[in-house]
Amino acid sequence: MRPFIPIFIVATSLVTSAQEAKPTPTEELRVSVREWVETMRKIQVEENDWTRDQENLRLQKEGLETMIEDLKEQIAAAKVRKEGGDQATLEKTTARDKLAAAKEELVGRLRGIEEFVLQKTRFFPDPLLKDPKMVQSMEDLQRALKLPADKQGEDVSKRLLNVSNILSEAEKYQQTVHVEDELRADASGGEFKVQTIYFGLAFAYSVNEQATFALTGRPTEKGWVFTEQKDIGPDIKKLIETSAGKQDPAFVKLPLIKP
């Protein structure tokens, strides 16, 4: 604050000087001017100090205002980041929950698929089940089905691939005619070396070398069942030789094997 410098200082000095020795008018004027100049100098100094202080205060005020604005912007930015972070965290949490739920559902469905595939393997013929790739896949399937409840979420991708491989091999077998060398027993228990022609997973015909022993086969809930048939041995042998290219293509009449 600008200090109050009373003008009566000049007047008091003049009165005191007059009491001690009466100065001449010229001296009085000189003294008055000198004291006035000193007073004005002090006033100017104070005004300059005030102006400087005022400028400093203004600069400080502007600096504080700038700082406040910066802080406001930082707070706003932090809020946006926090909200974004919260949203990102929420999205990650939601995605994680969805993933966990999807995995749990997949595990449940996979278990059902594994059980379904195991049931369907009863309809697979022996040559398919004895294929090395299928043997390994079936072992993996059996091992997976023995997993306890708290372990059924393990190796999901591998197990899913395994059942896919089993179904893929079955599909390939289904699309092709196969001729296999096998041993089959007659009603009395006697064994014969036979050739069996499998029409995919649908049905099969078997015959021995002499065409004296013939069977028809079909898949059932208990596996493949072969039934001895009479009088069709030569026709089955002709069919097998034709499929192997040993005879010219010809029409072969055989009984339809009903399920």
Coordinates of C-alpha atoms in Angstrom, one line a residue:
M1 CA 0.0 0.0 0.0
R2 CA 1.2 3.5 -0.8
P3 CA 2.4 5.2 2.4
F4 CA 0.7 8.4 3.6
I5 CA 3.3 11.2 3.8
P6 CA 1.6 14.3 5.2
I7 CA 2.3 17.8 3.8
F8 CA 2.4 19.3 7.3
I9 CA 6.1 18.1 7.6
V10 CA 7.1 21.0 5.4
A11 CA 5.1 23.4 7.4
T12 CA 6.4 22.1 10.7
S13 CA 10.0 22.5 9.5
L14 CA 9.4 26.1 8.5
V15 CA 7.8 27.0 11.8
T16 CA 10.7 25.4 13.8
S17 CA 13.3 27.3 11.7
A18 CA 11.5 30.6 12.2
Q19 CA 11.6 30.2 15.9
E20 CA 15.4 29.5 16.0
A21 CA 16.4 32.1 13.4
K22 CA 14.3 34.0 11.1
P23 CA 15.6 33.1 7.6
T24 CA 15.5 35.4 4.6
P25 CA 12.7 34.9 2.1
T26 CA 15.2 33.5 -0.3
E27 CA 16.5 30.9 2.2
E28 CA 12.9 30.0 3.1
L29 CA 12.1 29.4 -0.5
R30 CA 15.2 27.3 -1.0
V31 CA 14.5 25.2 2.1
S32 CA 10.9 24.7 1.1
V33 CA 11.8 23.7 -2.4
R34 CA 14.4 21.3 -1.1
E35 CA 12.0 19.7 1.3
W36 CA 9.3 19.6 -1.3
V37 CA 11.7 17.9 -3.7
E38 CA 12.7 15.4 -1.1
T39 CA 9.0 14.7 -0.3
M40 CA 8.2 14.2 -3.9
R41 CA 11.2 11.9 -4.3
K42 CA 10.0 9.8 -1.5
I43 CA 6.5 9.8 -2.9
Q44 CA 7.9 8.8 -6.3
V45 CA 10.0 6.0 -4.7
E46 CA 6.9 4.7 -3.0
E47 CA 4.9 5.0 -6.2
N48 CA 7.6 3.2 -8.1
D49 CA 7.7 0.5 -5.4
W50 CA 3.9 0.1 -5.6
T51 CA 4.0 0.0 -9.3
R52 CA 6.6 -2.7 -9.2
D53 CA 4.8 -4.6 -6.5
Q54 CA 1.6 -4.3 -8.5
E55 CA 3.3 -5.6 -11.6
N56 CA 4.8 -8.5 -9.6
L57 CA 1.4 -9.2 -8.2
R58 CA -0.2 -9.1 -11.6
L59 CA 2.4 -11.4 -13.0
Q60 CA 2.0 -13.7 -10.1
K61 CA -1.8 -13.6 -10.5
E62 CA -1.4 -14.4 -14.2
G63 CA 1.0 -17.2 -13.3
L64 CA -1.4 -18.7 -10.8
E65 CA -4.3 -18.4 -13.2
T66 CA -2.2 -20.2 -15.9
M67 CA -1.2 -22.8 -13.4
I68 CA -4.8 -23.2 -12.4
E69 CA -5.8 -23.6 -16.0
D70 CA -3.0 -26.2 -16.5
L71 CA -4.2 -28.1 -13.5
K72 CA -7.7 -28.0 -14.7
E73 CA -6.6 -29.4 -18.0
Q74 CA -4.5 -32.0 -16.3
I75 CA -7.4 -33.0 -14.1
A76 CA -9.7 -33.2 -17.0
A77 CA -7.2 -35.3 -19.0
A78 CA -6.6 -37.5 -16.0
K79 CA -10.4 -37.9 -15.6
V80 CA -10.7 -38.9 -19.3
R81 CA -7.8 -41.3 -18.9
K82 CA -9.4 -42.7 -15.8
E83 CA -12.7 -43.1 -17.5
G84 CA -11.0 -44.6 -20.5
G85 CA -9.0 -46.8 -18.2
D86 CA -12.2 -47.8 -16.3
Q87 CA -13.9 -48.5 -19.6
A88 CA -11.0 -50.4 -20.9
T89 CA -10.8 -52.4 -17.6
L90 CA -14.5 -53.0 -17.8
E91 CA -14.3 -54.1 -21.4
K92 CA -11.4 -56.4 -20.5
T93 CA -13.3 -57.8 -17.6
T94 CA -16.4 -58.3 -19.7
A95 CA -14.3 -59.9 -22.4
R96 CA -12.6 -62.1 -19.9
D97 CA -15.9 -63.1 -18.4
K98 CA -17.3 -63.8 -21.8
L99 CA -14.3 -65.9 -22.7
A100 CA -14.5 -67.8 -19.4
A101 CA -18.2 -68.5 -20.1
A102 CA -17.5 -69.5 -23.7
K103 CA -14.8 -71.8 -22.6
E104 CA -17.0 -73.4 -19.9
E105 CA -19.7 -73.9 -22.5
L106 CA -17.2 -75.3 -25.0
V107 CA -15.9 -77.7 -22.3
G108 CA -19.5 -78.9 -21.7
R109 CA -20.2 -79.3 -25.4
L110 CA -16.8 -81.0 -26.0
R111 CA -17.6 -83.5 -23.3
G112 CA -20.9 -84.2 -25.0
I113 CA -19.2 -84.5 -28.4
E114 CA -16.6 -86.9 -27.0
E115 CA -19.4 -89.1 -25.5
F116 CA -21.3 -89.0 -28.8
V117 CA -18.3 -89.9 -30.9
L118 CA -17.5 -92.8 -28.5
Q119 CA -21.0 -94.1 -29.0
K120 CA -20.7 -93.8 -32.8
T121 CA -17.5 -95.8 -32.9
R122 CA -19.6 -98.9 -32.3
F123 CA -20.7 -98.4 -36.0
F124 CA -17.1 -98.3 -37.2
P125 CA -15.9 -101.6 -38.8
D126 CA -12.8 -103.3 -37.5
P127 CA -10.5 -102.2 -40.3
L128 CA -11.2 -98.6 -39.5
L129 CA -10.8 -99.1 -35.7
K130 CA -7.5 -101.0 -36.2
D131 CA -6.0 -98.2 -38.4
P132 CA -2.9 -96.9 -36.4
K133 CA -4.2 -93.3 -36.6
M134 CA -7.6 -94.3 -35.3
V135 CA -6.1 -96.4 -32.6
Q136 CA -4.1 -93.4 -31.3
S137 CA -7.2 -91.2 -31.5
M138 CA -9.3 -93.7 -29.7
E139 CA -6.8 -94.0 -26.9
D140 CA -6.7 -90.2 -26.6
L141 CA -10.5 -90.1 -26.6
Q142 CA -10.7 -92.8 -23.8
R143 CA -8.2 -90.8 -21.8
A144 CA -10.1 -87.6 -22.2
L145 CA -13.4 -89.2 -21.1
K146 CA -11.7 -90.4 -17.9
L147 CA -10.8 -86.8 -16.8
P148 CA -12.4 -85.8 -13.5
A149 CA -14.8 -82.8 -13.5
D150 CA -12.1 -80.4 -12.3
K151 CA -9.7 -81.4 -15.1
Q152 CA -12.2 -81.4 -18.0
G153 CA -11.1 -77.9 -19.0
E154 CA -7.6 -79.1 -19.8
D155 CA -6.3 -79.6 -23.4
V156 CA -9.5 -78.4 -24.9
S157 CA -8.0 -77.6 -28.3
K158 CA -6.2 -80.9 -28.5
R159 CA -9.2 -82.9 -27.5
L160 CA -11.4 -81.0 -30.0
L161 CA -8.9 -81.7 -32.7
N162 CA -8.9 -85.3 -31.8
V163 CA -12.6 -85.8 -32.1
S164 CA -12.5 -83.9 -35.4
N165 CA -9.8 -86.3 -36.6
I166 CA -11.9 -89.3 -35.6
L167 CA -14.9 -88.0 -37.5
S168 CA -12.7 -87.0 -40.5
E169 CA -11.3 -90.5 -40.7
A170 CA -14.8 -92.0 -40.5
E171 CA -16.0 -89.7 -43.2
K172 CA -13.1 -90.7 -45.5
Y173 CA -13.9 -94.4 -44.9
Q174 CA -17.6 -93.8 -45.6
Q175 CA -16.8 -92.4 -49.0
T176 CA -14.8 -95.4 -50.3
V177 CA -15.2 -99.1 -51.0
H178 CA -12.6 -101.2 -49.1
V179 CA -11.6 -104.8 -49.5
E180 CA -10.0 -106.4 -46.4
D181 CA -8.5 -109.8 -45.6
E182 CA -10.1 -111.1 -42.4
L183 CA -10.9 -114.2 -40.4
R184 CA -14.6 -115.0 -39.9
A185 CA -16.3 -117.9 -38.1
D186 CA -19.2 -120.0 -39.2
A187 CA -22.1 -121.1 -37.0
S188 CA -20.1 -124.1 -35.7
G189 CA -17.1 -121.9 -34.7
G190 CA -14.9 -122.9 -37.6
E191 CA -12.7 -120.0 -38.9
F192 CA -12.3 -119.1 -42.5
K193 CA -10.0 -116.7 -44.3
V194 CA -12.2 -114.4 -46.2
Q195 CA -12.2 -111.2 -48.1
T196 CA -14.7 -108.6 -47.0
I197 CA -15.8 -105.7 -49.2
Y198 CA -17.0 -102.8 -47.1
F199 CA -19.3 -100.2 -48.6
G200 CA -18.2 -97.4 -46.3
L201 CA -19.9 -97.6 -43.0
A202 CA -23.1 -99.0 -44.4
F203 CA -22.8 -102.7 -45.1
A204 CA -20.3 -105.4 -46.2
Y205 CA -20.0 -108.8 -47.9
S206 CA -17.6 -111.5 -47.1
V207 CA -16.5 -114.7 -48.9
N208 CA -13.8 -117.3 -48.7
E209 CA -11.5 -118.3 -51.5
Q210 CA -13.6 -121.2 -52.6
A211 CA -16.8 -119.1 -52.5
T212 CA -18.3 -121.8 -50.2
F213 CA -18.7 -119.6 -47.2
A214 CA -20.3 -116.2 -47.4
L215 CA -21.6 -113.6 -45.0
T216 CA -23.3 -110.2 -45.0
G217 CA -22.4 -107.6 -42.4
R218 CA -24.0 -104.5 -41.0
P219 CA -23.4 -102.1 -38.1
T220 CA -25.5 -102.4 -35.0
E221 CA -25.6 -100.8 -31.5
K222 CA -23.3 -103.7 -30.4
G223 CA -20.9 -103.3 -33.2
W224 CA -20.7 -104.9 -36.6
V225 CA -22.7 -108.2 -37.0
F226 CA -22.0 -110.7 -39.8
T227 CA -24.6 -113.2 -40.7
E228 CA -23.9 -116.4 -42.8
Q229 CA -25.6 -116.5 -46.1
K230 CA -26.1 -119.4 -48.5
D231 CA -25.8 -119.4 -52.3
I232 CA -24.4 -115.9 -52.7
G233 CA -20.7 -116.8 -52.3
P234 CA -19.9 -116.8 -56.1
D235 CA -21.6 -113.5 -56.6
I236 CA -19.7 -111.9 -53.7
K237 CA -16.4 -113.3 -55.1
K238 CA -17.3 -111.9 -58.6
L239 CA -18.1 -108.5 -57.0
I240 CA -14.7 -108.4 -55.2
E241 CA -12.7 -109.5 -58.2
T242 CA -14.5 -106.9 -60.3
S243 CA -13.8 -104.1 -57.8
A244 CA -10.1 -105.2 -57.9
G245 CA -10.0 -105.1 -61.7
K246 CA -9.6 -108.8 -62.0
Q247 CA -12.8 -109.1 -64.1
D248 CA -14.5 -106.8 -66.5
P249 CA -17.2 -104.6 -65.1
A250 CA -20.4 -106.5 -64.8
F251 CA -23.8 -106.3 -63.0
V252 CA -23.8 -108.4 -59.8
K253 CA -27.0 -109.1 -58.0
L254 CA -26.8 -109.4 -54.2
P255 CA -29.3 -109.2 -51.4
L256 CA -29.8 -105.7 -49.9
I257 CA -28.6 -105.7 -46.3
K258 CA -31.3 -104.2 -44.2
P259 CA -30.4 -102.6 -40.8

